[in-house]
JSON list of C-alpha atoms in Angstrom, two decimals:
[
{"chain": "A", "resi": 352, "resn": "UNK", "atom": "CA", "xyz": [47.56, -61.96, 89.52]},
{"chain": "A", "resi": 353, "resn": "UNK", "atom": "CA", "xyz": [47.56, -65.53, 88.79]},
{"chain": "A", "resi": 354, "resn": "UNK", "atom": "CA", "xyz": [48.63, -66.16, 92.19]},
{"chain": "A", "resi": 355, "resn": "UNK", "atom": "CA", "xyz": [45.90, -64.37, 93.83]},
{"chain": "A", "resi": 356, "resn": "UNK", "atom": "CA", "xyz": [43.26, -65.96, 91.80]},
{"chain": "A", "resi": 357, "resn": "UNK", "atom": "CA", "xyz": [44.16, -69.67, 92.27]},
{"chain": "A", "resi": 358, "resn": "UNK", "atom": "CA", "xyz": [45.29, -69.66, 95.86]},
{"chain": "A", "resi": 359, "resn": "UNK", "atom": "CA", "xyz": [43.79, -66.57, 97.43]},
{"chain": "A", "resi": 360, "resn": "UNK", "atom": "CA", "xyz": [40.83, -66.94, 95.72]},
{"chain": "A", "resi": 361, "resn": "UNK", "atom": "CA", "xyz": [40.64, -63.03, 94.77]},
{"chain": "A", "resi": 362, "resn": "UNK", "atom": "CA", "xyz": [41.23, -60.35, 92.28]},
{"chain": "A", "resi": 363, "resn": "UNK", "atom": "CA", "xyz": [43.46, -57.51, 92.86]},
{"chain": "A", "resi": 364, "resn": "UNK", "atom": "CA", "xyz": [42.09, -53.96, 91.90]},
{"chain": "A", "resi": 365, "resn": "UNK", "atom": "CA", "xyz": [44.08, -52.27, 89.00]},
{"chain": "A", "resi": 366, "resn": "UNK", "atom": "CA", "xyz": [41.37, -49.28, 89.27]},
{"chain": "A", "resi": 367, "resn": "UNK", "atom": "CA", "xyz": [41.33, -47.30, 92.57]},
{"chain": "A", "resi": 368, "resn": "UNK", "atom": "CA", "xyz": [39.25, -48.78, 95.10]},
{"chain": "A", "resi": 369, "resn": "UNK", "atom": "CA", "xyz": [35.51, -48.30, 95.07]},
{"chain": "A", "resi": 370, "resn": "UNK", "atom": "CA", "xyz": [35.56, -46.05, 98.39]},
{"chain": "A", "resi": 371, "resn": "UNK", "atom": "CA", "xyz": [37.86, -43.91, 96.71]},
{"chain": "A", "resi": 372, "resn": "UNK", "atom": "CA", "xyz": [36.66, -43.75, 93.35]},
{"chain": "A", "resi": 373, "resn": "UNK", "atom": "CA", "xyz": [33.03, -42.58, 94.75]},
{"chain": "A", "resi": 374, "resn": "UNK", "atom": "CA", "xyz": [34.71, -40.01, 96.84]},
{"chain": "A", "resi": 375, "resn": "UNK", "atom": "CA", "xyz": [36.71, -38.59, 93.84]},
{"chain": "A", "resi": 376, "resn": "UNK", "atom": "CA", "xyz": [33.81, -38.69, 91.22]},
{"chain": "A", "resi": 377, "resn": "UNK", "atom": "CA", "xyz": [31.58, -37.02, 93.94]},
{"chain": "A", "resi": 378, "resn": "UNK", "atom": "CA", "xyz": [30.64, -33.11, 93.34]},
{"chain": "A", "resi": 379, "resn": "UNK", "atom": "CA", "xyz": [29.71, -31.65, 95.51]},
{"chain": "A", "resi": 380, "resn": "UNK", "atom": "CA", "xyz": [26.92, -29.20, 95.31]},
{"chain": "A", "resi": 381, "resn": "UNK", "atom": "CA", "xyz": [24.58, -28.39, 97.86]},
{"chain": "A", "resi": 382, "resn": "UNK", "atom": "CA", "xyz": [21.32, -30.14, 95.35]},
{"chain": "A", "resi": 383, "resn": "UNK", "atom": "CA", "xyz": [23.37, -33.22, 95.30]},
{"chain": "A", "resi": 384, "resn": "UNK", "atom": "CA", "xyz": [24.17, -33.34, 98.65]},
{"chain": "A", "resi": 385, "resn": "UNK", "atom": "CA", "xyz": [20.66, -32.82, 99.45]},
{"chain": "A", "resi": 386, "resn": "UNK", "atom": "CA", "xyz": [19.35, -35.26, 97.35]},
{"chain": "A", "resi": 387, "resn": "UNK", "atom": "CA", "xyz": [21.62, -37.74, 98.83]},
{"chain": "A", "resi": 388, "resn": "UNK", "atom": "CA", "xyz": [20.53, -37.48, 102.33]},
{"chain": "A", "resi": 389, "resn": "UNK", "atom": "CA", "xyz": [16.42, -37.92, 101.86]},
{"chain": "A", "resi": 390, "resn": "UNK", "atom": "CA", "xyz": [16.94, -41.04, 99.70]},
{"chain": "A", "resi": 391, "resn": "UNK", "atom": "CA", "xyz": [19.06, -42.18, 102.30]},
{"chain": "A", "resi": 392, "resn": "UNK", "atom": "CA", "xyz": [16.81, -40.90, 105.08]},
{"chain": "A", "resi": 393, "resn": "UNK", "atom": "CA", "xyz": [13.51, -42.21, 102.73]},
{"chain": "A", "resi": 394, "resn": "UNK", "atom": "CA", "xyz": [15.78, -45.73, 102.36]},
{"chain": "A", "resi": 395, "resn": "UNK", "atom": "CA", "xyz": [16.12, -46.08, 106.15]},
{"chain": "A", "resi": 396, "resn": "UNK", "atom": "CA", "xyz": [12.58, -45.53, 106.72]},
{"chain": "A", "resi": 397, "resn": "UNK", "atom": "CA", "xyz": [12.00, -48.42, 104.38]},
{"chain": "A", "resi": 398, "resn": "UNK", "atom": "CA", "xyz": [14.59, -50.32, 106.44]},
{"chain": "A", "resi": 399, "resn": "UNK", "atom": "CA", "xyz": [13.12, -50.16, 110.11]},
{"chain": "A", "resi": 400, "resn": "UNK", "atom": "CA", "xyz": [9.64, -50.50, 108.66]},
{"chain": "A", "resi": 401, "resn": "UNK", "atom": "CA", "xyz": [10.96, -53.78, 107.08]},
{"chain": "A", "resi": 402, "resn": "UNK", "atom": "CA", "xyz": [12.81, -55.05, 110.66]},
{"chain": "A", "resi": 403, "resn": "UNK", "atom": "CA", "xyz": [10.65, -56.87, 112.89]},
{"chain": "A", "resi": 404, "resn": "UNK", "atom": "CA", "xyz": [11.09, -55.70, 117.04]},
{"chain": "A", "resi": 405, "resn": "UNK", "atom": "CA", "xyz": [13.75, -57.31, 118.83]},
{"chain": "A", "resi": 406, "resn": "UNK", "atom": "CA", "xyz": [17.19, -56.53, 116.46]},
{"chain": "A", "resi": 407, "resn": "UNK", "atom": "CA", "xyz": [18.81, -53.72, 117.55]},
{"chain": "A", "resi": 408, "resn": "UNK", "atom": "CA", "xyz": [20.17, -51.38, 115.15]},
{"chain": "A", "resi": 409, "resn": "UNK", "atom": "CA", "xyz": [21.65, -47.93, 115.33]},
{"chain": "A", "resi": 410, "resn": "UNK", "atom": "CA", "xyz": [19.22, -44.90, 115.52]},
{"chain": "A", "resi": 411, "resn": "UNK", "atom": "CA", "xyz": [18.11, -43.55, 112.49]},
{"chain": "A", "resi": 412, "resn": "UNK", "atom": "CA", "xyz": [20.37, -40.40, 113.31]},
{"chain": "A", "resi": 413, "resn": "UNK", "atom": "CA", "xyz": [23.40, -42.11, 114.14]},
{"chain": "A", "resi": 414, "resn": "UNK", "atom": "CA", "xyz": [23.35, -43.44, 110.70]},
{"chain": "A", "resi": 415, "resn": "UNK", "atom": "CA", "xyz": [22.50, -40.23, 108.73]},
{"chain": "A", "resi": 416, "resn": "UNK", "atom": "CA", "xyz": [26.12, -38.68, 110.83]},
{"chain": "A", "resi": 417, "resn": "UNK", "atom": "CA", "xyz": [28.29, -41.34, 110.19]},
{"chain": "A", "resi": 418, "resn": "UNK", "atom": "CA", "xyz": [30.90, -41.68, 107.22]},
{"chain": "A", "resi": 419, "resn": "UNK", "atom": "CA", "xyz": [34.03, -43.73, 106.15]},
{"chain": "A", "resi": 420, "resn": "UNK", "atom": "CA", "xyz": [36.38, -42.12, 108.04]},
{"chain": "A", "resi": 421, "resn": "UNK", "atom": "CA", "xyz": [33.66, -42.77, 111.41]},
{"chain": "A", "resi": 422, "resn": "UNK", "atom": "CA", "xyz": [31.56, -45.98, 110.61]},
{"chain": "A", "resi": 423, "resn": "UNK", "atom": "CA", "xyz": [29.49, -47.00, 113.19]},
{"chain": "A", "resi": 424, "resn": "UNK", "atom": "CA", "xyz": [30.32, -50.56, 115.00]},
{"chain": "A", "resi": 425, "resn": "UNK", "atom": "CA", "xyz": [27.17, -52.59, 114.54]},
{"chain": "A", "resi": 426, "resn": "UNK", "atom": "CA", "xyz": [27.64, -56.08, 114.34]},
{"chain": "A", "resi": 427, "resn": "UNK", "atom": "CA", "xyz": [24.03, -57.78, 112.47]},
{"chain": "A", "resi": 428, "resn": "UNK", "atom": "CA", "xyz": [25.33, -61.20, 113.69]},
{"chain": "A", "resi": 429, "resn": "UNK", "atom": "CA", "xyz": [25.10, -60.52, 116.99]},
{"chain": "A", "resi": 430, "resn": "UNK", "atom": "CA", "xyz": [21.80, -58.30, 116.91]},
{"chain": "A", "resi": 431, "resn": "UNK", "atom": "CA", "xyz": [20.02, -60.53, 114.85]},
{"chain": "A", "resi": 432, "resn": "UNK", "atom": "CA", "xyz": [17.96, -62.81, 117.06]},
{"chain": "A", "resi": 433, "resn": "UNK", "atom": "CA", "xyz": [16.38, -66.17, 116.86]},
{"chain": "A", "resi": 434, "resn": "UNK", "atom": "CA", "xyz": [12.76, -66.23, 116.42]},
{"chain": "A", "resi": 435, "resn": "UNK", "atom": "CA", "xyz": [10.40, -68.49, 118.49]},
{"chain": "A", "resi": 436, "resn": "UNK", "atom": "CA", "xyz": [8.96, -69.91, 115.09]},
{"chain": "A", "resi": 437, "resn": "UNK", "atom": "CA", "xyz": [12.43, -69.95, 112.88]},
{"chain": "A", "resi": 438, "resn": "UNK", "atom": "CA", "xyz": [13.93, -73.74, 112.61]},
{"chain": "A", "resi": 439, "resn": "UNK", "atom": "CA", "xyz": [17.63, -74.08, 113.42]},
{"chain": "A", "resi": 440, "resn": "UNK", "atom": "CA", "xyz": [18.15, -74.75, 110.05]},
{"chain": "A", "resi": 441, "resn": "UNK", "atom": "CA", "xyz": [16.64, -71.55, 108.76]},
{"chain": "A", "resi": 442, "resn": "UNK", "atom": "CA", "xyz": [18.73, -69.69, 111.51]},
{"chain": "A", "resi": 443, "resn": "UNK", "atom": "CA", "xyz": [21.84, -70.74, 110.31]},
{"chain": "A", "resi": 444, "resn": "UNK", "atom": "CA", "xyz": [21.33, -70.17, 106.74]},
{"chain": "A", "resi": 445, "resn": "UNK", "atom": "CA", "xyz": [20.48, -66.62, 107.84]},
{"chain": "A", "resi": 446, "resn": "UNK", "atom": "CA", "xyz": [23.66, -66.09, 110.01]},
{"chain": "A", "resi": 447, "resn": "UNK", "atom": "CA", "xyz": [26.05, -67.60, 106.74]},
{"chain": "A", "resi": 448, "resn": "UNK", "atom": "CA", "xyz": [24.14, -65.17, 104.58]},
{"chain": "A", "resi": 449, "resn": "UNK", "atom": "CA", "xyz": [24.48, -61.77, 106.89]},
{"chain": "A", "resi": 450, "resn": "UNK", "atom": "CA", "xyz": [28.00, -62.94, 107.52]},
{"chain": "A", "resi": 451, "resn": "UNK", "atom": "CA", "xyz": [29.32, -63.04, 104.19]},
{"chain": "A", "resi": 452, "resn": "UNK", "atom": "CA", "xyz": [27.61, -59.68, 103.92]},
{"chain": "A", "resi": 453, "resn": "UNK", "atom": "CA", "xyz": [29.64, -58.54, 107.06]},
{"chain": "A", "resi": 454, "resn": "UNK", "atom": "CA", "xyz": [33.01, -60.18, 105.09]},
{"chain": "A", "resi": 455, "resn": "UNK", "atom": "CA", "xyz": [32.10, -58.28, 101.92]},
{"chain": "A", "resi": 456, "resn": "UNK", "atom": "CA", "xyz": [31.07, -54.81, 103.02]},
{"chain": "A", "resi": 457, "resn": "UNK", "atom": "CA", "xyz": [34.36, -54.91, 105.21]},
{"chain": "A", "resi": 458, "resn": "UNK", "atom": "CA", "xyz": [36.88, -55.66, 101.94]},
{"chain": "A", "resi": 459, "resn": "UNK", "atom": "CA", "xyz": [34.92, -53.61, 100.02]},
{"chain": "A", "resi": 460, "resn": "UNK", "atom": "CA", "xyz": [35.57, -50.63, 102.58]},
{"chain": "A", "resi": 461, "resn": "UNK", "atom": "CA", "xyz": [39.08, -50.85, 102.13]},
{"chain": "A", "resi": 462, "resn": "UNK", "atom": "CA", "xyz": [41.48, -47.87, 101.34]},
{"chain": "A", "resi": 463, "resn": "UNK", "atom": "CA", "xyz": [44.49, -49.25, 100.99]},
{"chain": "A", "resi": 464, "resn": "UNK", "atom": "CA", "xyz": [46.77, -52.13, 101.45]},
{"chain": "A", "resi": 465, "resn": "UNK", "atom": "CA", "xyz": [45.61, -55.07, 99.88]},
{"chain": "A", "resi": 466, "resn": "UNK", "atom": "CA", "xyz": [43.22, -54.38, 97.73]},
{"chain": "A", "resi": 467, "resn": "UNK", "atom": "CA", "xyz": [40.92, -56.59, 95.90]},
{"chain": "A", "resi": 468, "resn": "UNK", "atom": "CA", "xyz": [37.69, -57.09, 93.95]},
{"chain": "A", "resi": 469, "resn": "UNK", "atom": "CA", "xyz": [34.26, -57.71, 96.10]},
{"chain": "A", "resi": 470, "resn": "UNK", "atom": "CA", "xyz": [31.89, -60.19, 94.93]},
{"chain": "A", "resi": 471, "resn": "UNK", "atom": "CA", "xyz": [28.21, -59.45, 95.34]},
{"chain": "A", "resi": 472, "resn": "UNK", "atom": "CA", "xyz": [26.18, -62.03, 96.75]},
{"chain": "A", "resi": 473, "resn": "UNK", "atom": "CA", "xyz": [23.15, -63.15, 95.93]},
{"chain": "A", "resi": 474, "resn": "UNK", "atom": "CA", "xyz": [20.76, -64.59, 98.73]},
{"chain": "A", "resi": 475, "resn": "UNK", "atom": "CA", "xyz": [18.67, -67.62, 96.55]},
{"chain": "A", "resi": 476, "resn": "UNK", "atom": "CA", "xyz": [15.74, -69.06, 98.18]},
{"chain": "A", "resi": 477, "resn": "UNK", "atom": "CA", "xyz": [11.57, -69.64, 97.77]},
{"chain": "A", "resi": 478, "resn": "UNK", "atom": "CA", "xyz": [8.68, -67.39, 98.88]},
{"chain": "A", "resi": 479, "resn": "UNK", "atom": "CA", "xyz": [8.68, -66.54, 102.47]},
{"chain": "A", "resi": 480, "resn": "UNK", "atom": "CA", "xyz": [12.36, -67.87, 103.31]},
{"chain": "A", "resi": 481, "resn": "UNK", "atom": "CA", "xyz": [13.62, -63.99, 104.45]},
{"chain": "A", "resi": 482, "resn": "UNK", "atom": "CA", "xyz": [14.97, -63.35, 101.42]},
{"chain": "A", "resi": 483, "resn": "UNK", "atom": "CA", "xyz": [14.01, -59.69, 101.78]},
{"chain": "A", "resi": 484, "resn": "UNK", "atom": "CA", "xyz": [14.98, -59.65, 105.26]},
{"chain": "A", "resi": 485, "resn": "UNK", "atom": "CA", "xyz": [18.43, -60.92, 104.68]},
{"chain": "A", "resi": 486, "resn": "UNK", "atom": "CA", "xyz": [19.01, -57.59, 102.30]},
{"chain": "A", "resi": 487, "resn": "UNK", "atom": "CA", "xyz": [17.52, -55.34, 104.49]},
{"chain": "A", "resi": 488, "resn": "UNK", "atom": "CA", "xyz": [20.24, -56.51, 107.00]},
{"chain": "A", "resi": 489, "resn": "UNK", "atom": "CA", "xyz": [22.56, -56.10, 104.23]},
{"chain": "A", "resi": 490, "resn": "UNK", "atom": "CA", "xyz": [21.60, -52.79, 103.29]},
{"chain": "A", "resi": 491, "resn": "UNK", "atom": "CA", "xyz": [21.65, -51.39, 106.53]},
{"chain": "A", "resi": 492, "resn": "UNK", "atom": "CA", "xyz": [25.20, -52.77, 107.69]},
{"chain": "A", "resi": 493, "resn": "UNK", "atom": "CA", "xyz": [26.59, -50.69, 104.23]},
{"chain": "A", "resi": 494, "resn": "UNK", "atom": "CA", "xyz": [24.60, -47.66, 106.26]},
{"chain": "A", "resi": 495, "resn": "UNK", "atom": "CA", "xyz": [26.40, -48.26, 109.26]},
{"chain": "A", "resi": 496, "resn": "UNK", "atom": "CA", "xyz": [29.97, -48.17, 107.56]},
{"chain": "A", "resi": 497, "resn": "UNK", "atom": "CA", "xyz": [29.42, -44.42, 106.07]},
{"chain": "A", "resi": 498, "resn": "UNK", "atom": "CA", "xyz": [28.53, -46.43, 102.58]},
{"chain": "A", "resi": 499, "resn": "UNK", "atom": "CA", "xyz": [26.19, -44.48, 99.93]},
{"chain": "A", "resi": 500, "resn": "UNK", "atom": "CA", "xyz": [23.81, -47.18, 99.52]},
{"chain": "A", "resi": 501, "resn": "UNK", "atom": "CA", "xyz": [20.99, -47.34, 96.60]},
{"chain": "A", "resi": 502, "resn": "UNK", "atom": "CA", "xyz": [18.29, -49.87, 97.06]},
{"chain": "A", "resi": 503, "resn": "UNK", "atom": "CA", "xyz": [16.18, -50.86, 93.58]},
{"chain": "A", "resi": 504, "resn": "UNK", "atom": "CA", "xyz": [14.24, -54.10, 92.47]},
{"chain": "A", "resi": 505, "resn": "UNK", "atom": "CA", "xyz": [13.05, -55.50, 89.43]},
{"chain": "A", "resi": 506, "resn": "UNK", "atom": "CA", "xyz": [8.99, -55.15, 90.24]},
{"chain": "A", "resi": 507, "resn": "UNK", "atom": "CA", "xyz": [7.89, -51.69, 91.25]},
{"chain": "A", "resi": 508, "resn": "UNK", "atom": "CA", "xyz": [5.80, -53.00, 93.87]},
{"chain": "A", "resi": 509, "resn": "UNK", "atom": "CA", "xyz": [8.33, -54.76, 95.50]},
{"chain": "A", "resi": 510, "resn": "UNK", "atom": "CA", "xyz": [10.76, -51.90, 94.94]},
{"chain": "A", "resi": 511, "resn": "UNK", "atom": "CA", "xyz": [8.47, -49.99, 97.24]},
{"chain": "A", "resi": 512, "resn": "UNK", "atom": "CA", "xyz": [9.39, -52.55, 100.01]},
{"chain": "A", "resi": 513, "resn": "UNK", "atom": "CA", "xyz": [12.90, -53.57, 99.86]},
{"chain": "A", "resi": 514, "resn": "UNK", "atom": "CA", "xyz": [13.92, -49.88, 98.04]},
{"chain": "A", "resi": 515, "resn": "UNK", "atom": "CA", "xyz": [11.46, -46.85, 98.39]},
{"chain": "A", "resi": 516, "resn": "UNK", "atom": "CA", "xyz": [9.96, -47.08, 94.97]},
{"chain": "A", "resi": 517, "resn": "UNK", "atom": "CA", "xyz": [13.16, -46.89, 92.78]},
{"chain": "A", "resi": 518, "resn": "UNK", "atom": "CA", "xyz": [12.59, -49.64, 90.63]},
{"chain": "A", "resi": 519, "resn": "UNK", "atom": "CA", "xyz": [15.29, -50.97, 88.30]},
{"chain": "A", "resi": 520, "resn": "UNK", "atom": "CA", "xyz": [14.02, -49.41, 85.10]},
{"chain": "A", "resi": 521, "resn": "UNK", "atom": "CA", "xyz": [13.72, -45.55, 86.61]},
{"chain": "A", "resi": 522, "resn": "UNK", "atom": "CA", "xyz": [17.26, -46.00, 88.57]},
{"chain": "A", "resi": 523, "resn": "UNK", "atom": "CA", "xyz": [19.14, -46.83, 85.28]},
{"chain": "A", "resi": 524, "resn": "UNK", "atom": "CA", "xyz": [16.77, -44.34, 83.38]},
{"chain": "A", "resi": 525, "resn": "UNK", "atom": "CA", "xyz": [15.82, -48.30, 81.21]},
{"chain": "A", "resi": 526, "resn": "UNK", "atom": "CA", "xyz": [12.92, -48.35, 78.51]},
{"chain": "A", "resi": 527, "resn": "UNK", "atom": "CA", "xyz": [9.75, -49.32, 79.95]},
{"chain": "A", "resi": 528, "resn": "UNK", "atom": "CA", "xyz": [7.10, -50.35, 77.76]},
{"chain": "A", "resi": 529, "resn": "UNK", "atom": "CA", "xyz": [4.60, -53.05, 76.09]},
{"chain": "A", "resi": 530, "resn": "UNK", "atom": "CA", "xyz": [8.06, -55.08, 75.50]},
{"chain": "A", "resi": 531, "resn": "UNK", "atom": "CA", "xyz": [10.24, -54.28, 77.84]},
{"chain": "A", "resi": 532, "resn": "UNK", "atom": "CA", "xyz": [7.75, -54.67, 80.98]},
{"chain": "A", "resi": 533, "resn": "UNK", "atom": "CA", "xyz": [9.37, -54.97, 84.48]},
{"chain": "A", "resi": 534, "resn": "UNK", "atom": "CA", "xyz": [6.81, -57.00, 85.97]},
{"chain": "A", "resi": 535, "resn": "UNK", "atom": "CA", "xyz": [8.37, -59.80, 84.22]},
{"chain": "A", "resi": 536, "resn": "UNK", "atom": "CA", "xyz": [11.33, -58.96, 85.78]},
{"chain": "A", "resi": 537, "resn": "UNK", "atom": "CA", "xyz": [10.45, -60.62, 88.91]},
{"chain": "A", "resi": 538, "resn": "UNK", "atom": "CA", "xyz": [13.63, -61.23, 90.35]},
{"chain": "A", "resi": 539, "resn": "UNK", "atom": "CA", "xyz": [17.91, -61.10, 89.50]},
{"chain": "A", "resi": 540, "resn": "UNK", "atom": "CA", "xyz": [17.51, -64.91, 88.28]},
{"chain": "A", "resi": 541, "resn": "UNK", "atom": "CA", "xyz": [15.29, -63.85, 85.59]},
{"chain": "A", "resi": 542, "resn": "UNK", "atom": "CA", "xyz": [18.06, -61.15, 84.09]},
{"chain": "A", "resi": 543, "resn": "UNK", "atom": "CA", "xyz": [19.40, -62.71, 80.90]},
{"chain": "A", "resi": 544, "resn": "UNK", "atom": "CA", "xyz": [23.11, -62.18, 80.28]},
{"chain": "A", "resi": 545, "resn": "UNK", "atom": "CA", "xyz": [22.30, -59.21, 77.68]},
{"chain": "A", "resi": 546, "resn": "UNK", "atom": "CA", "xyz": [20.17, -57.34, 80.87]},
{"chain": "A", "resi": 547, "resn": "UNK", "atom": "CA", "xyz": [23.13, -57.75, 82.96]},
{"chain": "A", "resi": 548, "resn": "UNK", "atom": "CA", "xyz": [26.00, -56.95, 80.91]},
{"chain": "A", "resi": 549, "resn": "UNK", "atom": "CA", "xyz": [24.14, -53.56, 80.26]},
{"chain": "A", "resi": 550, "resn": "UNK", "atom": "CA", "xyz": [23.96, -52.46, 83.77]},
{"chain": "A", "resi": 551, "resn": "UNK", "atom": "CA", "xyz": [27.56, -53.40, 83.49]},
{"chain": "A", "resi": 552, "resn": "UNK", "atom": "CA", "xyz": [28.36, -50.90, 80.58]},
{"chain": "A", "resi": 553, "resn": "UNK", "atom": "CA", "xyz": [26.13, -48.15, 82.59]},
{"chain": "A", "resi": 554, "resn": "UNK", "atom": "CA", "xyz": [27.98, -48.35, 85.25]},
{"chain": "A", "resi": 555, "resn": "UNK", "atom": "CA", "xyz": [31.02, -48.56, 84.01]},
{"chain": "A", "resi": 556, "resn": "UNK", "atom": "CA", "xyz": [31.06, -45.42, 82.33]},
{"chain": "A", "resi": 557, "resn": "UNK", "atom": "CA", "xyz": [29.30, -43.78, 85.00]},
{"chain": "A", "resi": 558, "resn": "UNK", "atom": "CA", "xyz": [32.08, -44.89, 87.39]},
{"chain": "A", "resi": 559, "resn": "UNK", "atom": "CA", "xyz": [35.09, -44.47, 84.97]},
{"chain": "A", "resi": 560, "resn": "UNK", "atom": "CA", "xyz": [36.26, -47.54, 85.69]},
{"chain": "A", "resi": 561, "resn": "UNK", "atom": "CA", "xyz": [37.07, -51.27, 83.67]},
{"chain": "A", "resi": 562, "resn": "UNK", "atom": "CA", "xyz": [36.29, -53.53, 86.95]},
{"chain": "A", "resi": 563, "resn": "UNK", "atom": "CA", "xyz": [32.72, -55.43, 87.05]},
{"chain": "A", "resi": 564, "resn": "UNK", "atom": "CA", "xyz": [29.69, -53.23, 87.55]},
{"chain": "A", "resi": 565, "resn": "UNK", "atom": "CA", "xyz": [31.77, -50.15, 87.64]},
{"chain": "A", "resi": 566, "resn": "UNK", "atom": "CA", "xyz": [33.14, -51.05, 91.40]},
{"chain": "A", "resi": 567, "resn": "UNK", "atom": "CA", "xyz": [29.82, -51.47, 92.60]},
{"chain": "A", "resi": 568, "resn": "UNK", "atom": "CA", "xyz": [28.86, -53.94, 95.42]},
{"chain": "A", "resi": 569, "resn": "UNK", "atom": "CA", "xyz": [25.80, -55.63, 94.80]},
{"chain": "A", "resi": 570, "resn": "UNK", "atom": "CA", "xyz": [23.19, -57.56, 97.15]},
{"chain": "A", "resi": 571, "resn": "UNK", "atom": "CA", "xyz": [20.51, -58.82, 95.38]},
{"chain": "A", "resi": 572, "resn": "UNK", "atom": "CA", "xyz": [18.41, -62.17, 95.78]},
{"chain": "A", "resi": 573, "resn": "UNK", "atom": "CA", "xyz": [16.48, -64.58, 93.45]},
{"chain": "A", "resi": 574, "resn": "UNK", "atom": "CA", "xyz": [14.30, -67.69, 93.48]},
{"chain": "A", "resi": 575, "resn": "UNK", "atom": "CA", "xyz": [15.15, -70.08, 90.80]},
{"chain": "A", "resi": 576, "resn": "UNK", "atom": "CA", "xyz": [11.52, -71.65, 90.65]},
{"chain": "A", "resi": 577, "resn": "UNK", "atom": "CA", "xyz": [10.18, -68.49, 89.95]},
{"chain": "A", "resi": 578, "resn": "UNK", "atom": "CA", "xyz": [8.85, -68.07, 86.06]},
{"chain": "A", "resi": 579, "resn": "UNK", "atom": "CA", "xyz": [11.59, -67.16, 84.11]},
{"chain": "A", "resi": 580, "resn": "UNK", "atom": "CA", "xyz": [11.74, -64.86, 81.66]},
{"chain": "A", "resi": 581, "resn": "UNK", "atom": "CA", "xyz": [10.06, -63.95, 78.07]},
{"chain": "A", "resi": 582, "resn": "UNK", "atom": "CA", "xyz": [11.88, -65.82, 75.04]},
{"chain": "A", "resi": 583, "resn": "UNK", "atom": "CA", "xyz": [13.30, -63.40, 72.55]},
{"chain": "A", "resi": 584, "resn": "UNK", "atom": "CA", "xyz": [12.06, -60.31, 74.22]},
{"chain": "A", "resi": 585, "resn": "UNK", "atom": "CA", "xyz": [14.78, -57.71, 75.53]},
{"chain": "A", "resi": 586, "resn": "UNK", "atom": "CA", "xyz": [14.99, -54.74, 77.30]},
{"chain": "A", "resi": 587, "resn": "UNK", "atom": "CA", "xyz": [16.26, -51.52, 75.22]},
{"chain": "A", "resi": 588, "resn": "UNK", "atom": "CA", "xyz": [19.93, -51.01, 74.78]},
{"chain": "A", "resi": 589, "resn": "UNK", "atom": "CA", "xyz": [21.44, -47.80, 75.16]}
]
């Protein structure tokens, strides 16, 4: 362990791997099964509404069919095109972000072997820098690799556009009221530690398991200049 954190850089897994875990805490039952496929079918809508032309992604039936054991070989970082208008500079920032999505989603698929803990990564930037792009990209490439992907954000009007209205309080079933309002939520940077370490606990014991966030990869984004949030004022614990 100690070896693998100071020169490798990583944590092994004591748990069983994500992949696994979600397959073995998975009934299956026809509603479930159901329910799975029009978020993910409602989610992908979102997705290529989101894309502007010129990237070329799988068809939106390609993705529904494919699974772990037959992911679908779409590489973002050589779909994803330059834009007449983007700088360089931009460009490249985009191309580190999607790639250490690529990097992550691939570890994070693993089965066996070597097994460690993914980090999620958070894509930090201001207004109108592609922020929500970058996790539509993100999103998508989980898609592609047969990965059960739930899309949420802290605003409900901007959960409409990055996730299909499943904002963060009605995923995690979170109070919602004159103190505890979402819309000053605006964006991950604005969680305070309390926030986050209860989505930890939820999922957690949702997902049976002791490692970070339940197993869970997250992609999320934030912009630091953005107002931060209320003194004193918490969202409900459970």
């Amino acid at each position: 362990l100690l070896d693998s954190v100071l020169l490798d850089d990583a944590i092994p897994i004591i748990d069983l791997p994500p992949t696994i875990l979600t397959e073995l805490l998975n009934e299956r039952r026809k509603d479930l099964d159901d329910e799975w496929d029009i978020r993910r079918a409602n989610l992908l809508d979102v997705i290529y509404k989101g894309l502007p032309d010129g990237i070329n992604v799988p068809s939106k039936e390609d993705i529904m069919s494919c699974n772990k054991t037959k992911p679908l070989e779409w590489d973002p970082l050589t779909e994803i095109p330059k834009y007449d208008l983007q700088t360089d500079e931009s460009y490249k920032e985009q191309q580190a972000s999607v790639s250490l999505a690529v990097k992550a989603v691939d570890n994070y698929s693993k089965q066996f072997g070597n097994v460690t803990q993914t980090r999620g990564i958070i894509s930090e930037g201001a207004p109108g820098s592609g922020k929500s792009f970058v996790l539509l990209v993100q999103g998508l490439l989980a898609m592609t690799r047969g990965l059960r992907v739930l899309s949420s954000a802290l605003m409900a009007k901007r959960s409409m556009a990055v996730g299909g209205g499943y904002h963060l309080h009605k995923l995690f079933c979170l109070e919602c009221n004159q103190k505890g309002n979402p819309r000053r939520l605006a964006e991950v940077g604005t969680l305070s530690a309390q926030e986050l370490s209860q989505l930890d606990c939820i999922l957690r014991n949702i997902r049976h398991s002791n490692t970070p966030f339940g197993g869970v990869l997250i992609f999320s984004s934030m912009d630091h200049q953005q107002i931060g949030k209320v003194v004193n004022v918490q969202i409900g614990y459970m």
